[in-house]
PQR file of N, CA, C, O and H, with PARSE charges and radii, in Angstrom:
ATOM      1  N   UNK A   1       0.841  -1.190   0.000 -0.4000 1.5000
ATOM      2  CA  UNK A   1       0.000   0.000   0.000 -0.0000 2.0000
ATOM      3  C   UNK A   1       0.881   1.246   0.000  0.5500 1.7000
ATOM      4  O   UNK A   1       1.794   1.321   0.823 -0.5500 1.4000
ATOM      5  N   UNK A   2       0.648   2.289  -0.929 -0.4000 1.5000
ATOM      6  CA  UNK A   2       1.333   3.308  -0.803 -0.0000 2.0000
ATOM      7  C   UNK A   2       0.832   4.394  -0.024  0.5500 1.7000
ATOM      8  O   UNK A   2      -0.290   4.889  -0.135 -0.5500 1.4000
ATOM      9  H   UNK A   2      -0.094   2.229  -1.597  0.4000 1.0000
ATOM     10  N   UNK A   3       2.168   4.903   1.161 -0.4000 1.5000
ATOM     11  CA  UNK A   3       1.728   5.512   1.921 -0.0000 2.0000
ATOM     12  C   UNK A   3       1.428   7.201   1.607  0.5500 1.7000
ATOM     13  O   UNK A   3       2.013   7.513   0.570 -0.5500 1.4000
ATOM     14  H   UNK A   3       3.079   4.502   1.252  0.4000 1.0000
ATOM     15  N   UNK A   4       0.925   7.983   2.017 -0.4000 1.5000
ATOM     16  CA  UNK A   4       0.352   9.926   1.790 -0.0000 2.0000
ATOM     17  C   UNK A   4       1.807  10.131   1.775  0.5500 1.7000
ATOM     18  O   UNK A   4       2.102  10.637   0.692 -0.5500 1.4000
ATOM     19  H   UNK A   4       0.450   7.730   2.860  0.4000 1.0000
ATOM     20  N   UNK A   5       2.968   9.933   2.606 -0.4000 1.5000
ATOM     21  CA  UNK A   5       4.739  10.781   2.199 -0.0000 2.0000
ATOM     22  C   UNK A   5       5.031   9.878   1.077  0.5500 1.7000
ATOM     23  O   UNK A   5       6.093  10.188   0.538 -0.5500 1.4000
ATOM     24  H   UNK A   5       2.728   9.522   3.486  0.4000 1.0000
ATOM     25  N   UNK A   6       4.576   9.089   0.660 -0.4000 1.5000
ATOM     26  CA  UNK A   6       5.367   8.090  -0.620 -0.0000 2.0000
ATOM     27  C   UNK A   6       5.040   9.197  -2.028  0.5500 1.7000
ATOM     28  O   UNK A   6       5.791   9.364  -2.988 -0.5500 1.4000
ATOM     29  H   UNK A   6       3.712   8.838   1.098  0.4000 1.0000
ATOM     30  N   UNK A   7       3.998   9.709  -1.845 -0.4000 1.5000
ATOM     31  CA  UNK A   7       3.279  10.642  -3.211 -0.0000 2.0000
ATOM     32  C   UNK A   7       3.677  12.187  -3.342  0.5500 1.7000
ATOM     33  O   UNK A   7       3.653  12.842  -2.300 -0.5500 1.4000
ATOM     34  H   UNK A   7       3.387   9.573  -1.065  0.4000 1.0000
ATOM     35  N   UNK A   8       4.026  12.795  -4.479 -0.4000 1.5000
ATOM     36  CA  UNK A   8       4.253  14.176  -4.473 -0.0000 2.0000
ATOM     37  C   UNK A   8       3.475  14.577  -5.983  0.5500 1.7000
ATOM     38  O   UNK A   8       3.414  14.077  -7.106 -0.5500 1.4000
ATOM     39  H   UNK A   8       4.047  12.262  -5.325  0.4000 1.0000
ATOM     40  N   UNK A   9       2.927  15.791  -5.281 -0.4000 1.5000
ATOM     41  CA  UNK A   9       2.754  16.430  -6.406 -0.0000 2.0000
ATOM     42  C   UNK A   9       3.760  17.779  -7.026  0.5500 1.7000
ATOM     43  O   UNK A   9       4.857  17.962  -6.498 -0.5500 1.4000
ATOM     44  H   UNK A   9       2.976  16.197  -4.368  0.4000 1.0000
ATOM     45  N   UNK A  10       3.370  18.537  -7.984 -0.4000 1.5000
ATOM     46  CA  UNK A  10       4.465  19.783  -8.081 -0.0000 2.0000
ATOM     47  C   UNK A  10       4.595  20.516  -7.278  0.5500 1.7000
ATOM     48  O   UNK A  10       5.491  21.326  -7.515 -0.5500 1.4000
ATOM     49  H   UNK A  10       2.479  18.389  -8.413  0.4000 1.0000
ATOM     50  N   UNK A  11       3.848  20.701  -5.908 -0.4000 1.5000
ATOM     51  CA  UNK A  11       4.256  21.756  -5.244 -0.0000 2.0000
ATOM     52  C   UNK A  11       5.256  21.131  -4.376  0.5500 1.7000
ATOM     53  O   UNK A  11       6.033  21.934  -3.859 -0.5500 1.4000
ATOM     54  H   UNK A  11       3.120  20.042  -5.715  0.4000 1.0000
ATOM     55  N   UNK A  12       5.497  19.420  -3.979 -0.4000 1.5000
ATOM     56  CA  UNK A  12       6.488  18.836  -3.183 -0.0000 2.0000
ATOM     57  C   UNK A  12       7.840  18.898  -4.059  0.5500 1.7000
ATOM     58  O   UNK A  12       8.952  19.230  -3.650 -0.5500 1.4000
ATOM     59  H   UNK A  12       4.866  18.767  -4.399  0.4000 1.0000
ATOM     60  N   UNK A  13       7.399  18.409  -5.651 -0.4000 1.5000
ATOM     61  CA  UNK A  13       8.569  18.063  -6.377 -0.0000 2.0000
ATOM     62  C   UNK A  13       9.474  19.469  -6.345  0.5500 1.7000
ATOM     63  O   UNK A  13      10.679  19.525  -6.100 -0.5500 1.4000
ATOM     64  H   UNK A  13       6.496  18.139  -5.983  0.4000 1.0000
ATOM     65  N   UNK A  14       8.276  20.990  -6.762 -0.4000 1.5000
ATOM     66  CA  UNK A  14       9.180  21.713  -6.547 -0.0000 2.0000
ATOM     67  C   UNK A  14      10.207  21.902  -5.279  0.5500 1.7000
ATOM     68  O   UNK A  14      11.408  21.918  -5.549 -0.5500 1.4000
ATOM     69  H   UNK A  14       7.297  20.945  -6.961  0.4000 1.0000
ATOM     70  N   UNK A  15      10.033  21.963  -4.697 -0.4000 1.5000
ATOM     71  CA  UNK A  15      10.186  22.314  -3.067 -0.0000 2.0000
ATOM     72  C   UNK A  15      11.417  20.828  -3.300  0.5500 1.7000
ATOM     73  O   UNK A  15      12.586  21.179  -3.139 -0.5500 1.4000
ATOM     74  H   UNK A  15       9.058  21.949  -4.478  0.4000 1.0000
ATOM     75  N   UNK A  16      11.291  19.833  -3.525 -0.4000 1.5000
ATOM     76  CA  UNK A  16      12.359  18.869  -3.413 -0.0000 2.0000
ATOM     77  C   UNK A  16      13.814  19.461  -4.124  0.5500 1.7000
ATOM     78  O   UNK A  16      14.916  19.252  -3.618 -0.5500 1.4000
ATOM     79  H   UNK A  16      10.341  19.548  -3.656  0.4000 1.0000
ATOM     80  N   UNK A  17      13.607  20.225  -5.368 -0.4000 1.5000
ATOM     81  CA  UNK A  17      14.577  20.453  -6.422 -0.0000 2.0000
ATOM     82  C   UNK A  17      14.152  21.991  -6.200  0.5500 1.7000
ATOM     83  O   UNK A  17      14.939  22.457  -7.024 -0.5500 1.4000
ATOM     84  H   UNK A  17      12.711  20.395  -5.778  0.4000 1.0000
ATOM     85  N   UNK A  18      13.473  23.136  -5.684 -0.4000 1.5000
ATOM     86  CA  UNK A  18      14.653  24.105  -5.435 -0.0000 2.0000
ATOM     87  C   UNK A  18      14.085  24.844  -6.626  0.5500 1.7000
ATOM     88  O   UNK A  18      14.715  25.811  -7.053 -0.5500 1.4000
ATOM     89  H   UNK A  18      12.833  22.758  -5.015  0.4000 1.0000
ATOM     90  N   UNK A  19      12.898  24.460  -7.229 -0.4000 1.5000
ATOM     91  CA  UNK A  19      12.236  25.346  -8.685 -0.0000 2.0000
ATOM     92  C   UNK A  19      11.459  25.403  -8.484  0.5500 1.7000
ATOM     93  O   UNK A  19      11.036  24.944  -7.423 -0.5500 1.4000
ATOM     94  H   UNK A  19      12.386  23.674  -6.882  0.4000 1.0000
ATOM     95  N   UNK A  20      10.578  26.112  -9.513 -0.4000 1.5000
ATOM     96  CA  UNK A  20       8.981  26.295  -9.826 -0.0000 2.0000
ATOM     97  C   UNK A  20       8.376  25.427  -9.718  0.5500 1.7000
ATOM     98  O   UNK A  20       8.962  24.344  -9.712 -0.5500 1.4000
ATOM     99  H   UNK A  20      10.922  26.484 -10.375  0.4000 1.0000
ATOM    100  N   UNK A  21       6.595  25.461  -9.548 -0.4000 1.5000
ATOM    101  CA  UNK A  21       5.978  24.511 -10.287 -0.0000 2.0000
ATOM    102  C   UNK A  21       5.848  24.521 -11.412  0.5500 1.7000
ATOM    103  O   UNK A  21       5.349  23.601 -12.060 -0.5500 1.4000
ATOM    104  H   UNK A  21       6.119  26.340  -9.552  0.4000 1.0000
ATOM    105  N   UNK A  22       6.514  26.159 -12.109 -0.4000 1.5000
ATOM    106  CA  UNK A  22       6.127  25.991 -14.280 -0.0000 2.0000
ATOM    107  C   UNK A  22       7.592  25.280 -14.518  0.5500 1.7000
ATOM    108  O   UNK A  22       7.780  24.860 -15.659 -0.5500 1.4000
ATOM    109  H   UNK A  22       6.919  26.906 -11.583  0.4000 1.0000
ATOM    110  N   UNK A  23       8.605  25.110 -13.598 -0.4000 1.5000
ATOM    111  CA  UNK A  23       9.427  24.250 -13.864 -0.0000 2.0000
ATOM    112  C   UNK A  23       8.994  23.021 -14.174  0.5500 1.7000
ATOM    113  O   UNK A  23       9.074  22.530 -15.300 -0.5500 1.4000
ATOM    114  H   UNK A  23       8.452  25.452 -12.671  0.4000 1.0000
ATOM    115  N   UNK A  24       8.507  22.463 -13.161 -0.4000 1.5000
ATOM    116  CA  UNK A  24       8.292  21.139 -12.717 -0.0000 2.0000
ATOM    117  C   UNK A  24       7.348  20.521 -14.095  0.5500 1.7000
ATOM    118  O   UNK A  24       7.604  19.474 -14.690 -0.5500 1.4000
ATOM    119  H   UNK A  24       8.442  22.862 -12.246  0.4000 1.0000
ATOM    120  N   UNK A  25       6.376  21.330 -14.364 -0.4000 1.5000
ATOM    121  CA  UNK A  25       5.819  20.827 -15.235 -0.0000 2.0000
ATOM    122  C   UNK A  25       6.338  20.982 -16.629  0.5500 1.7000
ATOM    123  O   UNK A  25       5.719  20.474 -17.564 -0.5500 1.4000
ATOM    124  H   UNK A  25       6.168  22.181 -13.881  0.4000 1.0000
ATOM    125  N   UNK A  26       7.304  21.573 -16.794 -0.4000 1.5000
ATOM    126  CA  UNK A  26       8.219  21.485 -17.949 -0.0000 2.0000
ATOM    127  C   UNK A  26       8.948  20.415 -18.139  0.5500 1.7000
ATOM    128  O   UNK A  26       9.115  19.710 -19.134 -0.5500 1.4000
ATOM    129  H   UNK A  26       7.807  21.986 -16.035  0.4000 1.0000
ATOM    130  N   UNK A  27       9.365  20.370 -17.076 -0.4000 1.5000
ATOM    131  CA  UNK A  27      10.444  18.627 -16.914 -0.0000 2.0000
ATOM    132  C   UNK A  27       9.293  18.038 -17.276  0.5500 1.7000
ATOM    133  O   UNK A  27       9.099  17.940 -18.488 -0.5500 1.4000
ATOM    134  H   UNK A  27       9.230  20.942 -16.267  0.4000 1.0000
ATOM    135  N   UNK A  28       8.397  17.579 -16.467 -0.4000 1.5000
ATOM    136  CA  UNK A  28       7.382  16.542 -16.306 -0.0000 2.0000
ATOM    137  C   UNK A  28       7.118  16.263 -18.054  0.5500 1.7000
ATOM    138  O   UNK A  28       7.331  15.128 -18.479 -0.5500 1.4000
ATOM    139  H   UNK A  28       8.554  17.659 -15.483  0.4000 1.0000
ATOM    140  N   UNK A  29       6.792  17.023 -18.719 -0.4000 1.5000
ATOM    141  CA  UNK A  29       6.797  16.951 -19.632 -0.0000 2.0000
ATOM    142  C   UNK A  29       8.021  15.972 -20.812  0.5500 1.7000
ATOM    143  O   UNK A  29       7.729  15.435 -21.881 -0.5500 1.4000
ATOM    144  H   UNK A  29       6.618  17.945 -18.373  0.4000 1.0000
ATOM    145  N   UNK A  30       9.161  16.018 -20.235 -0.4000 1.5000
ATOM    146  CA  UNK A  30      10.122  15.467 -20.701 -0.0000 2.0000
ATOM    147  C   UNK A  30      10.201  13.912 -20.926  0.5500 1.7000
ATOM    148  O   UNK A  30       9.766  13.252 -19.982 -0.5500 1.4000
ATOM    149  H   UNK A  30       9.398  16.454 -19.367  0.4000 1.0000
ATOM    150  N   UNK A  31      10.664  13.231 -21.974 -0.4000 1.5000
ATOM    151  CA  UNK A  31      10.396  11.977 -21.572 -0.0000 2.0000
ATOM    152  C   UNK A  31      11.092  10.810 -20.575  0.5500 1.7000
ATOM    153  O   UNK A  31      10.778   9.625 -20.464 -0.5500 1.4000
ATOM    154  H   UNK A  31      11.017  13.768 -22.741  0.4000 1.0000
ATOM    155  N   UNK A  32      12.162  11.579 -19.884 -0.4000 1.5000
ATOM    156  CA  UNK A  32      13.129  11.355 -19.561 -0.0000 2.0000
ATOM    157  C   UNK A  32      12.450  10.989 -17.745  0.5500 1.7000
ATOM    158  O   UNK A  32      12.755  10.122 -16.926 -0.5500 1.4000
ATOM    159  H   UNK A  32      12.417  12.541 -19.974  0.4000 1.0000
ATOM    160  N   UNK A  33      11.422  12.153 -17.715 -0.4000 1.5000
ATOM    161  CA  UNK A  33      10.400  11.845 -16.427 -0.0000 2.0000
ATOM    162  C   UNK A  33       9.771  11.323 -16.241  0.5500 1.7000
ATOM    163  O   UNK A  33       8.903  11.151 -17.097 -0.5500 1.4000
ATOM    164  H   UNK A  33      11.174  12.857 -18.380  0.4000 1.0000
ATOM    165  N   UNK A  34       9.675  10.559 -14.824 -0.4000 1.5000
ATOM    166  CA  UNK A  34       8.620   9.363 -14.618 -0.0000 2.0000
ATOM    167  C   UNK A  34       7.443   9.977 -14.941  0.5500 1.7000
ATOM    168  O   UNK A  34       7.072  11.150 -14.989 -0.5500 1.4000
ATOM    169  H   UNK A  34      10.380  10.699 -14.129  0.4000 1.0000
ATOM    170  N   UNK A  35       6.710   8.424 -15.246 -0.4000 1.5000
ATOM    171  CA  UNK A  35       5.377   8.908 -15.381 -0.0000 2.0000
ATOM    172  C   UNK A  35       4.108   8.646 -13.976  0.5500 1.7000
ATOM    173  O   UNK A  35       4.021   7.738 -13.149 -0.5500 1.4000
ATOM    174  H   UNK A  35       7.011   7.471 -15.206  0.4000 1.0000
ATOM    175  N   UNK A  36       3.435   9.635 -14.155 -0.4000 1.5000
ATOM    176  CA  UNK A  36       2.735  10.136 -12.855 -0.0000 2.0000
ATOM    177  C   UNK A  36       1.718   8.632 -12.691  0.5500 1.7000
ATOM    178  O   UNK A  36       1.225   7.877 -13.529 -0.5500 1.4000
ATOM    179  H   UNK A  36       3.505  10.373 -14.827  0.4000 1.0000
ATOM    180  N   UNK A  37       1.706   8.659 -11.123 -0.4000 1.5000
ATOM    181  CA  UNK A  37       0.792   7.120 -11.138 -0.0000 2.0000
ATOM    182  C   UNK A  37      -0.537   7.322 -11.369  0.5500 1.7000
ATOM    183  O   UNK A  37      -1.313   6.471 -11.801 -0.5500 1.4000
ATOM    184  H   UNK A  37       2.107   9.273 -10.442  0.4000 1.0000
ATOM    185  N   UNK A  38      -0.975   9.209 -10.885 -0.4000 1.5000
ATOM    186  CA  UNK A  38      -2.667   9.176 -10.988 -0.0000 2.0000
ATOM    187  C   UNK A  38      -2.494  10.590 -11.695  0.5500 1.7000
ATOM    188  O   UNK A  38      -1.475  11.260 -11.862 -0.5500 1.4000
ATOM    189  H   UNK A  38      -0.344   9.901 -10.534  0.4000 1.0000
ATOM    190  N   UNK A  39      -3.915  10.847 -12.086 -0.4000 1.5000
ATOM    191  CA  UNK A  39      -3.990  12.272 -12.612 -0.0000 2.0000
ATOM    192  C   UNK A  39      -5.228  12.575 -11.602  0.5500 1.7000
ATOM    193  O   UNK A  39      -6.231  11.863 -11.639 -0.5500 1.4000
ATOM    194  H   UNK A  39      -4.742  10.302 -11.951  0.4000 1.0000
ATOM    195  N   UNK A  40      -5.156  13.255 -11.037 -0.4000 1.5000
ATOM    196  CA  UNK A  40      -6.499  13.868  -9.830 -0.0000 2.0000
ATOM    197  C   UNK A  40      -7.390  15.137 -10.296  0.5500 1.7000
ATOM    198  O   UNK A  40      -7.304  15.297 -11.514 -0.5500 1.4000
ATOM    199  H   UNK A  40      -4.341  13.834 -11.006  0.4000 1.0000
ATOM    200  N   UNK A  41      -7.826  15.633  -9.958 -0.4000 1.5000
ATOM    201  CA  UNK A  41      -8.580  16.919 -10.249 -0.0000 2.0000
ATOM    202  C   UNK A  41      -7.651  17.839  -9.511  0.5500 1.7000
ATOM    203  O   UNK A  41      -7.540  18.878 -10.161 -0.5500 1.4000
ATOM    204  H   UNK A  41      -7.896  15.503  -8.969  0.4000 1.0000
ATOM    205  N   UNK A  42      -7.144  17.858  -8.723 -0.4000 1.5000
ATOM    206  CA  UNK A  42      -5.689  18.892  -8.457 -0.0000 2.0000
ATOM    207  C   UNK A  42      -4.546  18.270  -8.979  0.5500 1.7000
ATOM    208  O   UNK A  42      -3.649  18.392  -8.145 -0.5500 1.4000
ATOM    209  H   UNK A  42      -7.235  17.014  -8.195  0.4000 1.0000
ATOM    210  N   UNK A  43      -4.130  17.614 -10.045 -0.4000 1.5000
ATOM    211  CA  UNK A  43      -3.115  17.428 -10.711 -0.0000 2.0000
ATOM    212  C   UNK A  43      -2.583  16.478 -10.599  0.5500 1.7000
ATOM    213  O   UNK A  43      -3.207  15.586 -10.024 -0.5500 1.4000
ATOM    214  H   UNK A  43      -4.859  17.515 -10.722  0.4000 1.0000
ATOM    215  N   UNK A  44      -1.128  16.170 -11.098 -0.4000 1.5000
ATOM    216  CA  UNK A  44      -0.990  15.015 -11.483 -0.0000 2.0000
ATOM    217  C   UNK A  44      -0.300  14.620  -9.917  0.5500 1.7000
ATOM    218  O   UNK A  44      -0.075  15.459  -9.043 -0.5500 1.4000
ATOM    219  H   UNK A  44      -0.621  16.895 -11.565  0.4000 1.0000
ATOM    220  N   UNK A  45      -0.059  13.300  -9.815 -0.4000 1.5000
ATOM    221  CA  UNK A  45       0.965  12.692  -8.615 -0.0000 2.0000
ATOM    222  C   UNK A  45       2.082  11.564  -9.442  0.5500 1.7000
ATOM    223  O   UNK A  45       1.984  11.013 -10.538 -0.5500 1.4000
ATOM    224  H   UNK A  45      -0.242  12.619 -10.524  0.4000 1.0000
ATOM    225  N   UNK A  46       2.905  11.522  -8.631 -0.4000 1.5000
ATOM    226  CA  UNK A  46       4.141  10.673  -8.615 -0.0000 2.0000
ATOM    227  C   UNK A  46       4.636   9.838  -7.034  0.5500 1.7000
ATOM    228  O   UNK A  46       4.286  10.098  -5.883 -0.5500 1.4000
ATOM    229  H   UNK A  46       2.986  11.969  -7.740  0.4000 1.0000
ATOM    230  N   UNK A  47       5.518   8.831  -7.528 -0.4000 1.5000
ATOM    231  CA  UNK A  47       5.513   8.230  -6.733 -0.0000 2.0000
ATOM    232  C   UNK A  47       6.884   8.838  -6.079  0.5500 1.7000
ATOM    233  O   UNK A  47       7.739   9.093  -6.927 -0.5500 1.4000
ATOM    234  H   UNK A  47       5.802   8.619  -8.463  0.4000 1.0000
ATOM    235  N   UNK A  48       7.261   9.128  -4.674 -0.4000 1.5000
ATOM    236  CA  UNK A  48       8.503   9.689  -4.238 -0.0000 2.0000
ATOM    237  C   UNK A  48       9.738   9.652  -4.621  0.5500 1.7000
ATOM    238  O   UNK A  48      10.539  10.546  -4.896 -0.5500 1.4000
ATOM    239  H   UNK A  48       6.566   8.921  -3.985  0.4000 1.0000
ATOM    240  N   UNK A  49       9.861   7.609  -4.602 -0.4000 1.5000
ATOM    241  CA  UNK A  49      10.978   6.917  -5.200 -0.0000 2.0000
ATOM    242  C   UNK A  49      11.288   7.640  -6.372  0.5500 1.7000
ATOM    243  O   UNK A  49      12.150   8.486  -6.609 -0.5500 1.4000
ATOM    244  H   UNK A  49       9.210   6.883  -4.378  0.4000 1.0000
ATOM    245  N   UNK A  50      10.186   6.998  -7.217 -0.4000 1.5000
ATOM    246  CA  UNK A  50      10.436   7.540  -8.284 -0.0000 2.0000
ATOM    247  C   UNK A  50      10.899   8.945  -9.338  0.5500 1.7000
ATOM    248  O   UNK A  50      11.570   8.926 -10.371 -0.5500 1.4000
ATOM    249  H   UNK A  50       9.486   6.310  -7.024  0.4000 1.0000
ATOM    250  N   UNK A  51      10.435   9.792  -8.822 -0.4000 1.5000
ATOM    251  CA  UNK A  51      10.965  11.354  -8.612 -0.0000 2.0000
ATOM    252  C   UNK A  51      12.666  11.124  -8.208  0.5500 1.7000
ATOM    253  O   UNK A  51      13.483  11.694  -8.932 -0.5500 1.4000
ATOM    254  H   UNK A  51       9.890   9.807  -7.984  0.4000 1.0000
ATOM    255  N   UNK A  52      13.160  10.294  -7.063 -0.4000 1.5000
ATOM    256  CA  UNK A  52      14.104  10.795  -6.120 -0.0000 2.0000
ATOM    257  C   UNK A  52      15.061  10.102  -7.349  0.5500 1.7000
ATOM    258  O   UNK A  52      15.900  10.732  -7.993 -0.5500 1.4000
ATOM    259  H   UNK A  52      12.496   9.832  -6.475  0.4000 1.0000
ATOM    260  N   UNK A  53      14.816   8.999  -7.483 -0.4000 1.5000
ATOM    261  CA  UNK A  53      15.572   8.139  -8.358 -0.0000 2.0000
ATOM    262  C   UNK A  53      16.244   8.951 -10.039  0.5500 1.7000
ATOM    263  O   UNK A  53      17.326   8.862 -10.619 -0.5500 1.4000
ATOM    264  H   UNK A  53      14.135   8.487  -6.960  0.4000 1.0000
ATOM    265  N   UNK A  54      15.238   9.541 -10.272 -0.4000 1.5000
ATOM    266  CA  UNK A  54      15.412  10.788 -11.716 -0.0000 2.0000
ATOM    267  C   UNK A  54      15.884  11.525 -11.717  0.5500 1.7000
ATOM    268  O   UNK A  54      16.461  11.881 -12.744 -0.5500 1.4000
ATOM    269  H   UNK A  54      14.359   9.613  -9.801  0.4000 1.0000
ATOM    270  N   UNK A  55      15.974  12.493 -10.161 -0.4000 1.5000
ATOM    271  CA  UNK A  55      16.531  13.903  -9.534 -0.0000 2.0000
ATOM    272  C   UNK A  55      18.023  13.579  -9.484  0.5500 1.7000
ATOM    273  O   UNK A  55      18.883  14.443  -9.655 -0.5500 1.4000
ATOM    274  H   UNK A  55      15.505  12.205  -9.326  0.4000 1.0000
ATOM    275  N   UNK A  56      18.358  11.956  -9.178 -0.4000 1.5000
ATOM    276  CA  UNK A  56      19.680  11.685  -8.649 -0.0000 2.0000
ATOM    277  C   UNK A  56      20.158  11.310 -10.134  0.5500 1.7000
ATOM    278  O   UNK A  56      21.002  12.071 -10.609 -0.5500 1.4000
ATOM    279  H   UNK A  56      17.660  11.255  -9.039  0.4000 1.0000
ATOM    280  N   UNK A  57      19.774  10.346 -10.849 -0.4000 1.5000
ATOM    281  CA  UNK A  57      20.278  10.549 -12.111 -0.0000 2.0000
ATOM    282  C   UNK A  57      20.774  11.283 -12.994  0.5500 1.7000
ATOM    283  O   UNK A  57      21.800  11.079 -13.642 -0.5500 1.4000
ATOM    284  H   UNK A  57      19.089   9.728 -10.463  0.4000 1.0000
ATOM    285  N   UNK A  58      19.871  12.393 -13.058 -0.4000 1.5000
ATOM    286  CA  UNK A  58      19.801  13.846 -13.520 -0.0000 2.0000
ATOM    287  C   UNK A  58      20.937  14.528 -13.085  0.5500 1.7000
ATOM    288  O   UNK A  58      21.618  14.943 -14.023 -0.5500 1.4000
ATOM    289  H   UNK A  58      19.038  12.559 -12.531  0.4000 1.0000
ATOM    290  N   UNK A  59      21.348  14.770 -12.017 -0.4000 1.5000
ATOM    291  CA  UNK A  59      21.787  15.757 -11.419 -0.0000 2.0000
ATOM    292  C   UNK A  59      21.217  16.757 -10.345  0.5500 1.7000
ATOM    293  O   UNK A  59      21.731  17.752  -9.835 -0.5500 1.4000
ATOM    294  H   UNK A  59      20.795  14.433 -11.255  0.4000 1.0000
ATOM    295  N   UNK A  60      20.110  16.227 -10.187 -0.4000 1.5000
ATOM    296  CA  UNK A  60      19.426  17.815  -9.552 -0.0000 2.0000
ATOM    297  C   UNK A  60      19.163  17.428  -7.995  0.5500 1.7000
ATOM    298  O   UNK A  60      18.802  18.271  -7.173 -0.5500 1.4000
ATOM    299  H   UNK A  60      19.692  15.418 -10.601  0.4000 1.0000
ATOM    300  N   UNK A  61      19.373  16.123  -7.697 -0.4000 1.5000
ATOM    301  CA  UNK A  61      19.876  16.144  -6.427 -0.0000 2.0000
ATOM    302  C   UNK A  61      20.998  15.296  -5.517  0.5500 1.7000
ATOM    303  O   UNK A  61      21.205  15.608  -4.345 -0.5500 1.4000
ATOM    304  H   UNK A  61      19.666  15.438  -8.365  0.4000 1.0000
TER
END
């Protein structure tokens, strides 16, 4: 079961990496970014790992 800190949306991702949310959704856009597990009526989500795992690849954390 995935736990409520396992999930971020752009206002966590920003806040993780230190940018926007018109950042965030620029990357997000990229194909290089995970893809989000749900799409909600307040936006999309991701899974933590997954974010952390891309950020470290990347460079950005």
């Amino acid at each position: 079961m995935v736990k409520k800190m396992d999930l971020m949306g752009v206002t966590e991702i920003a806040a993780m990496l230190g940018v926007s949310g018109q950042r965030v959704s620029q990357l997000s856009r990229t194909r290089a970014f995970p893809e989000p597990v749900a799409e909600l009526a307040a936006g999309r989500v991701w899974l933590r790992a997954d974010v952390e795992k891309w950020a470290r690849e990347t460079g950005r954390l």
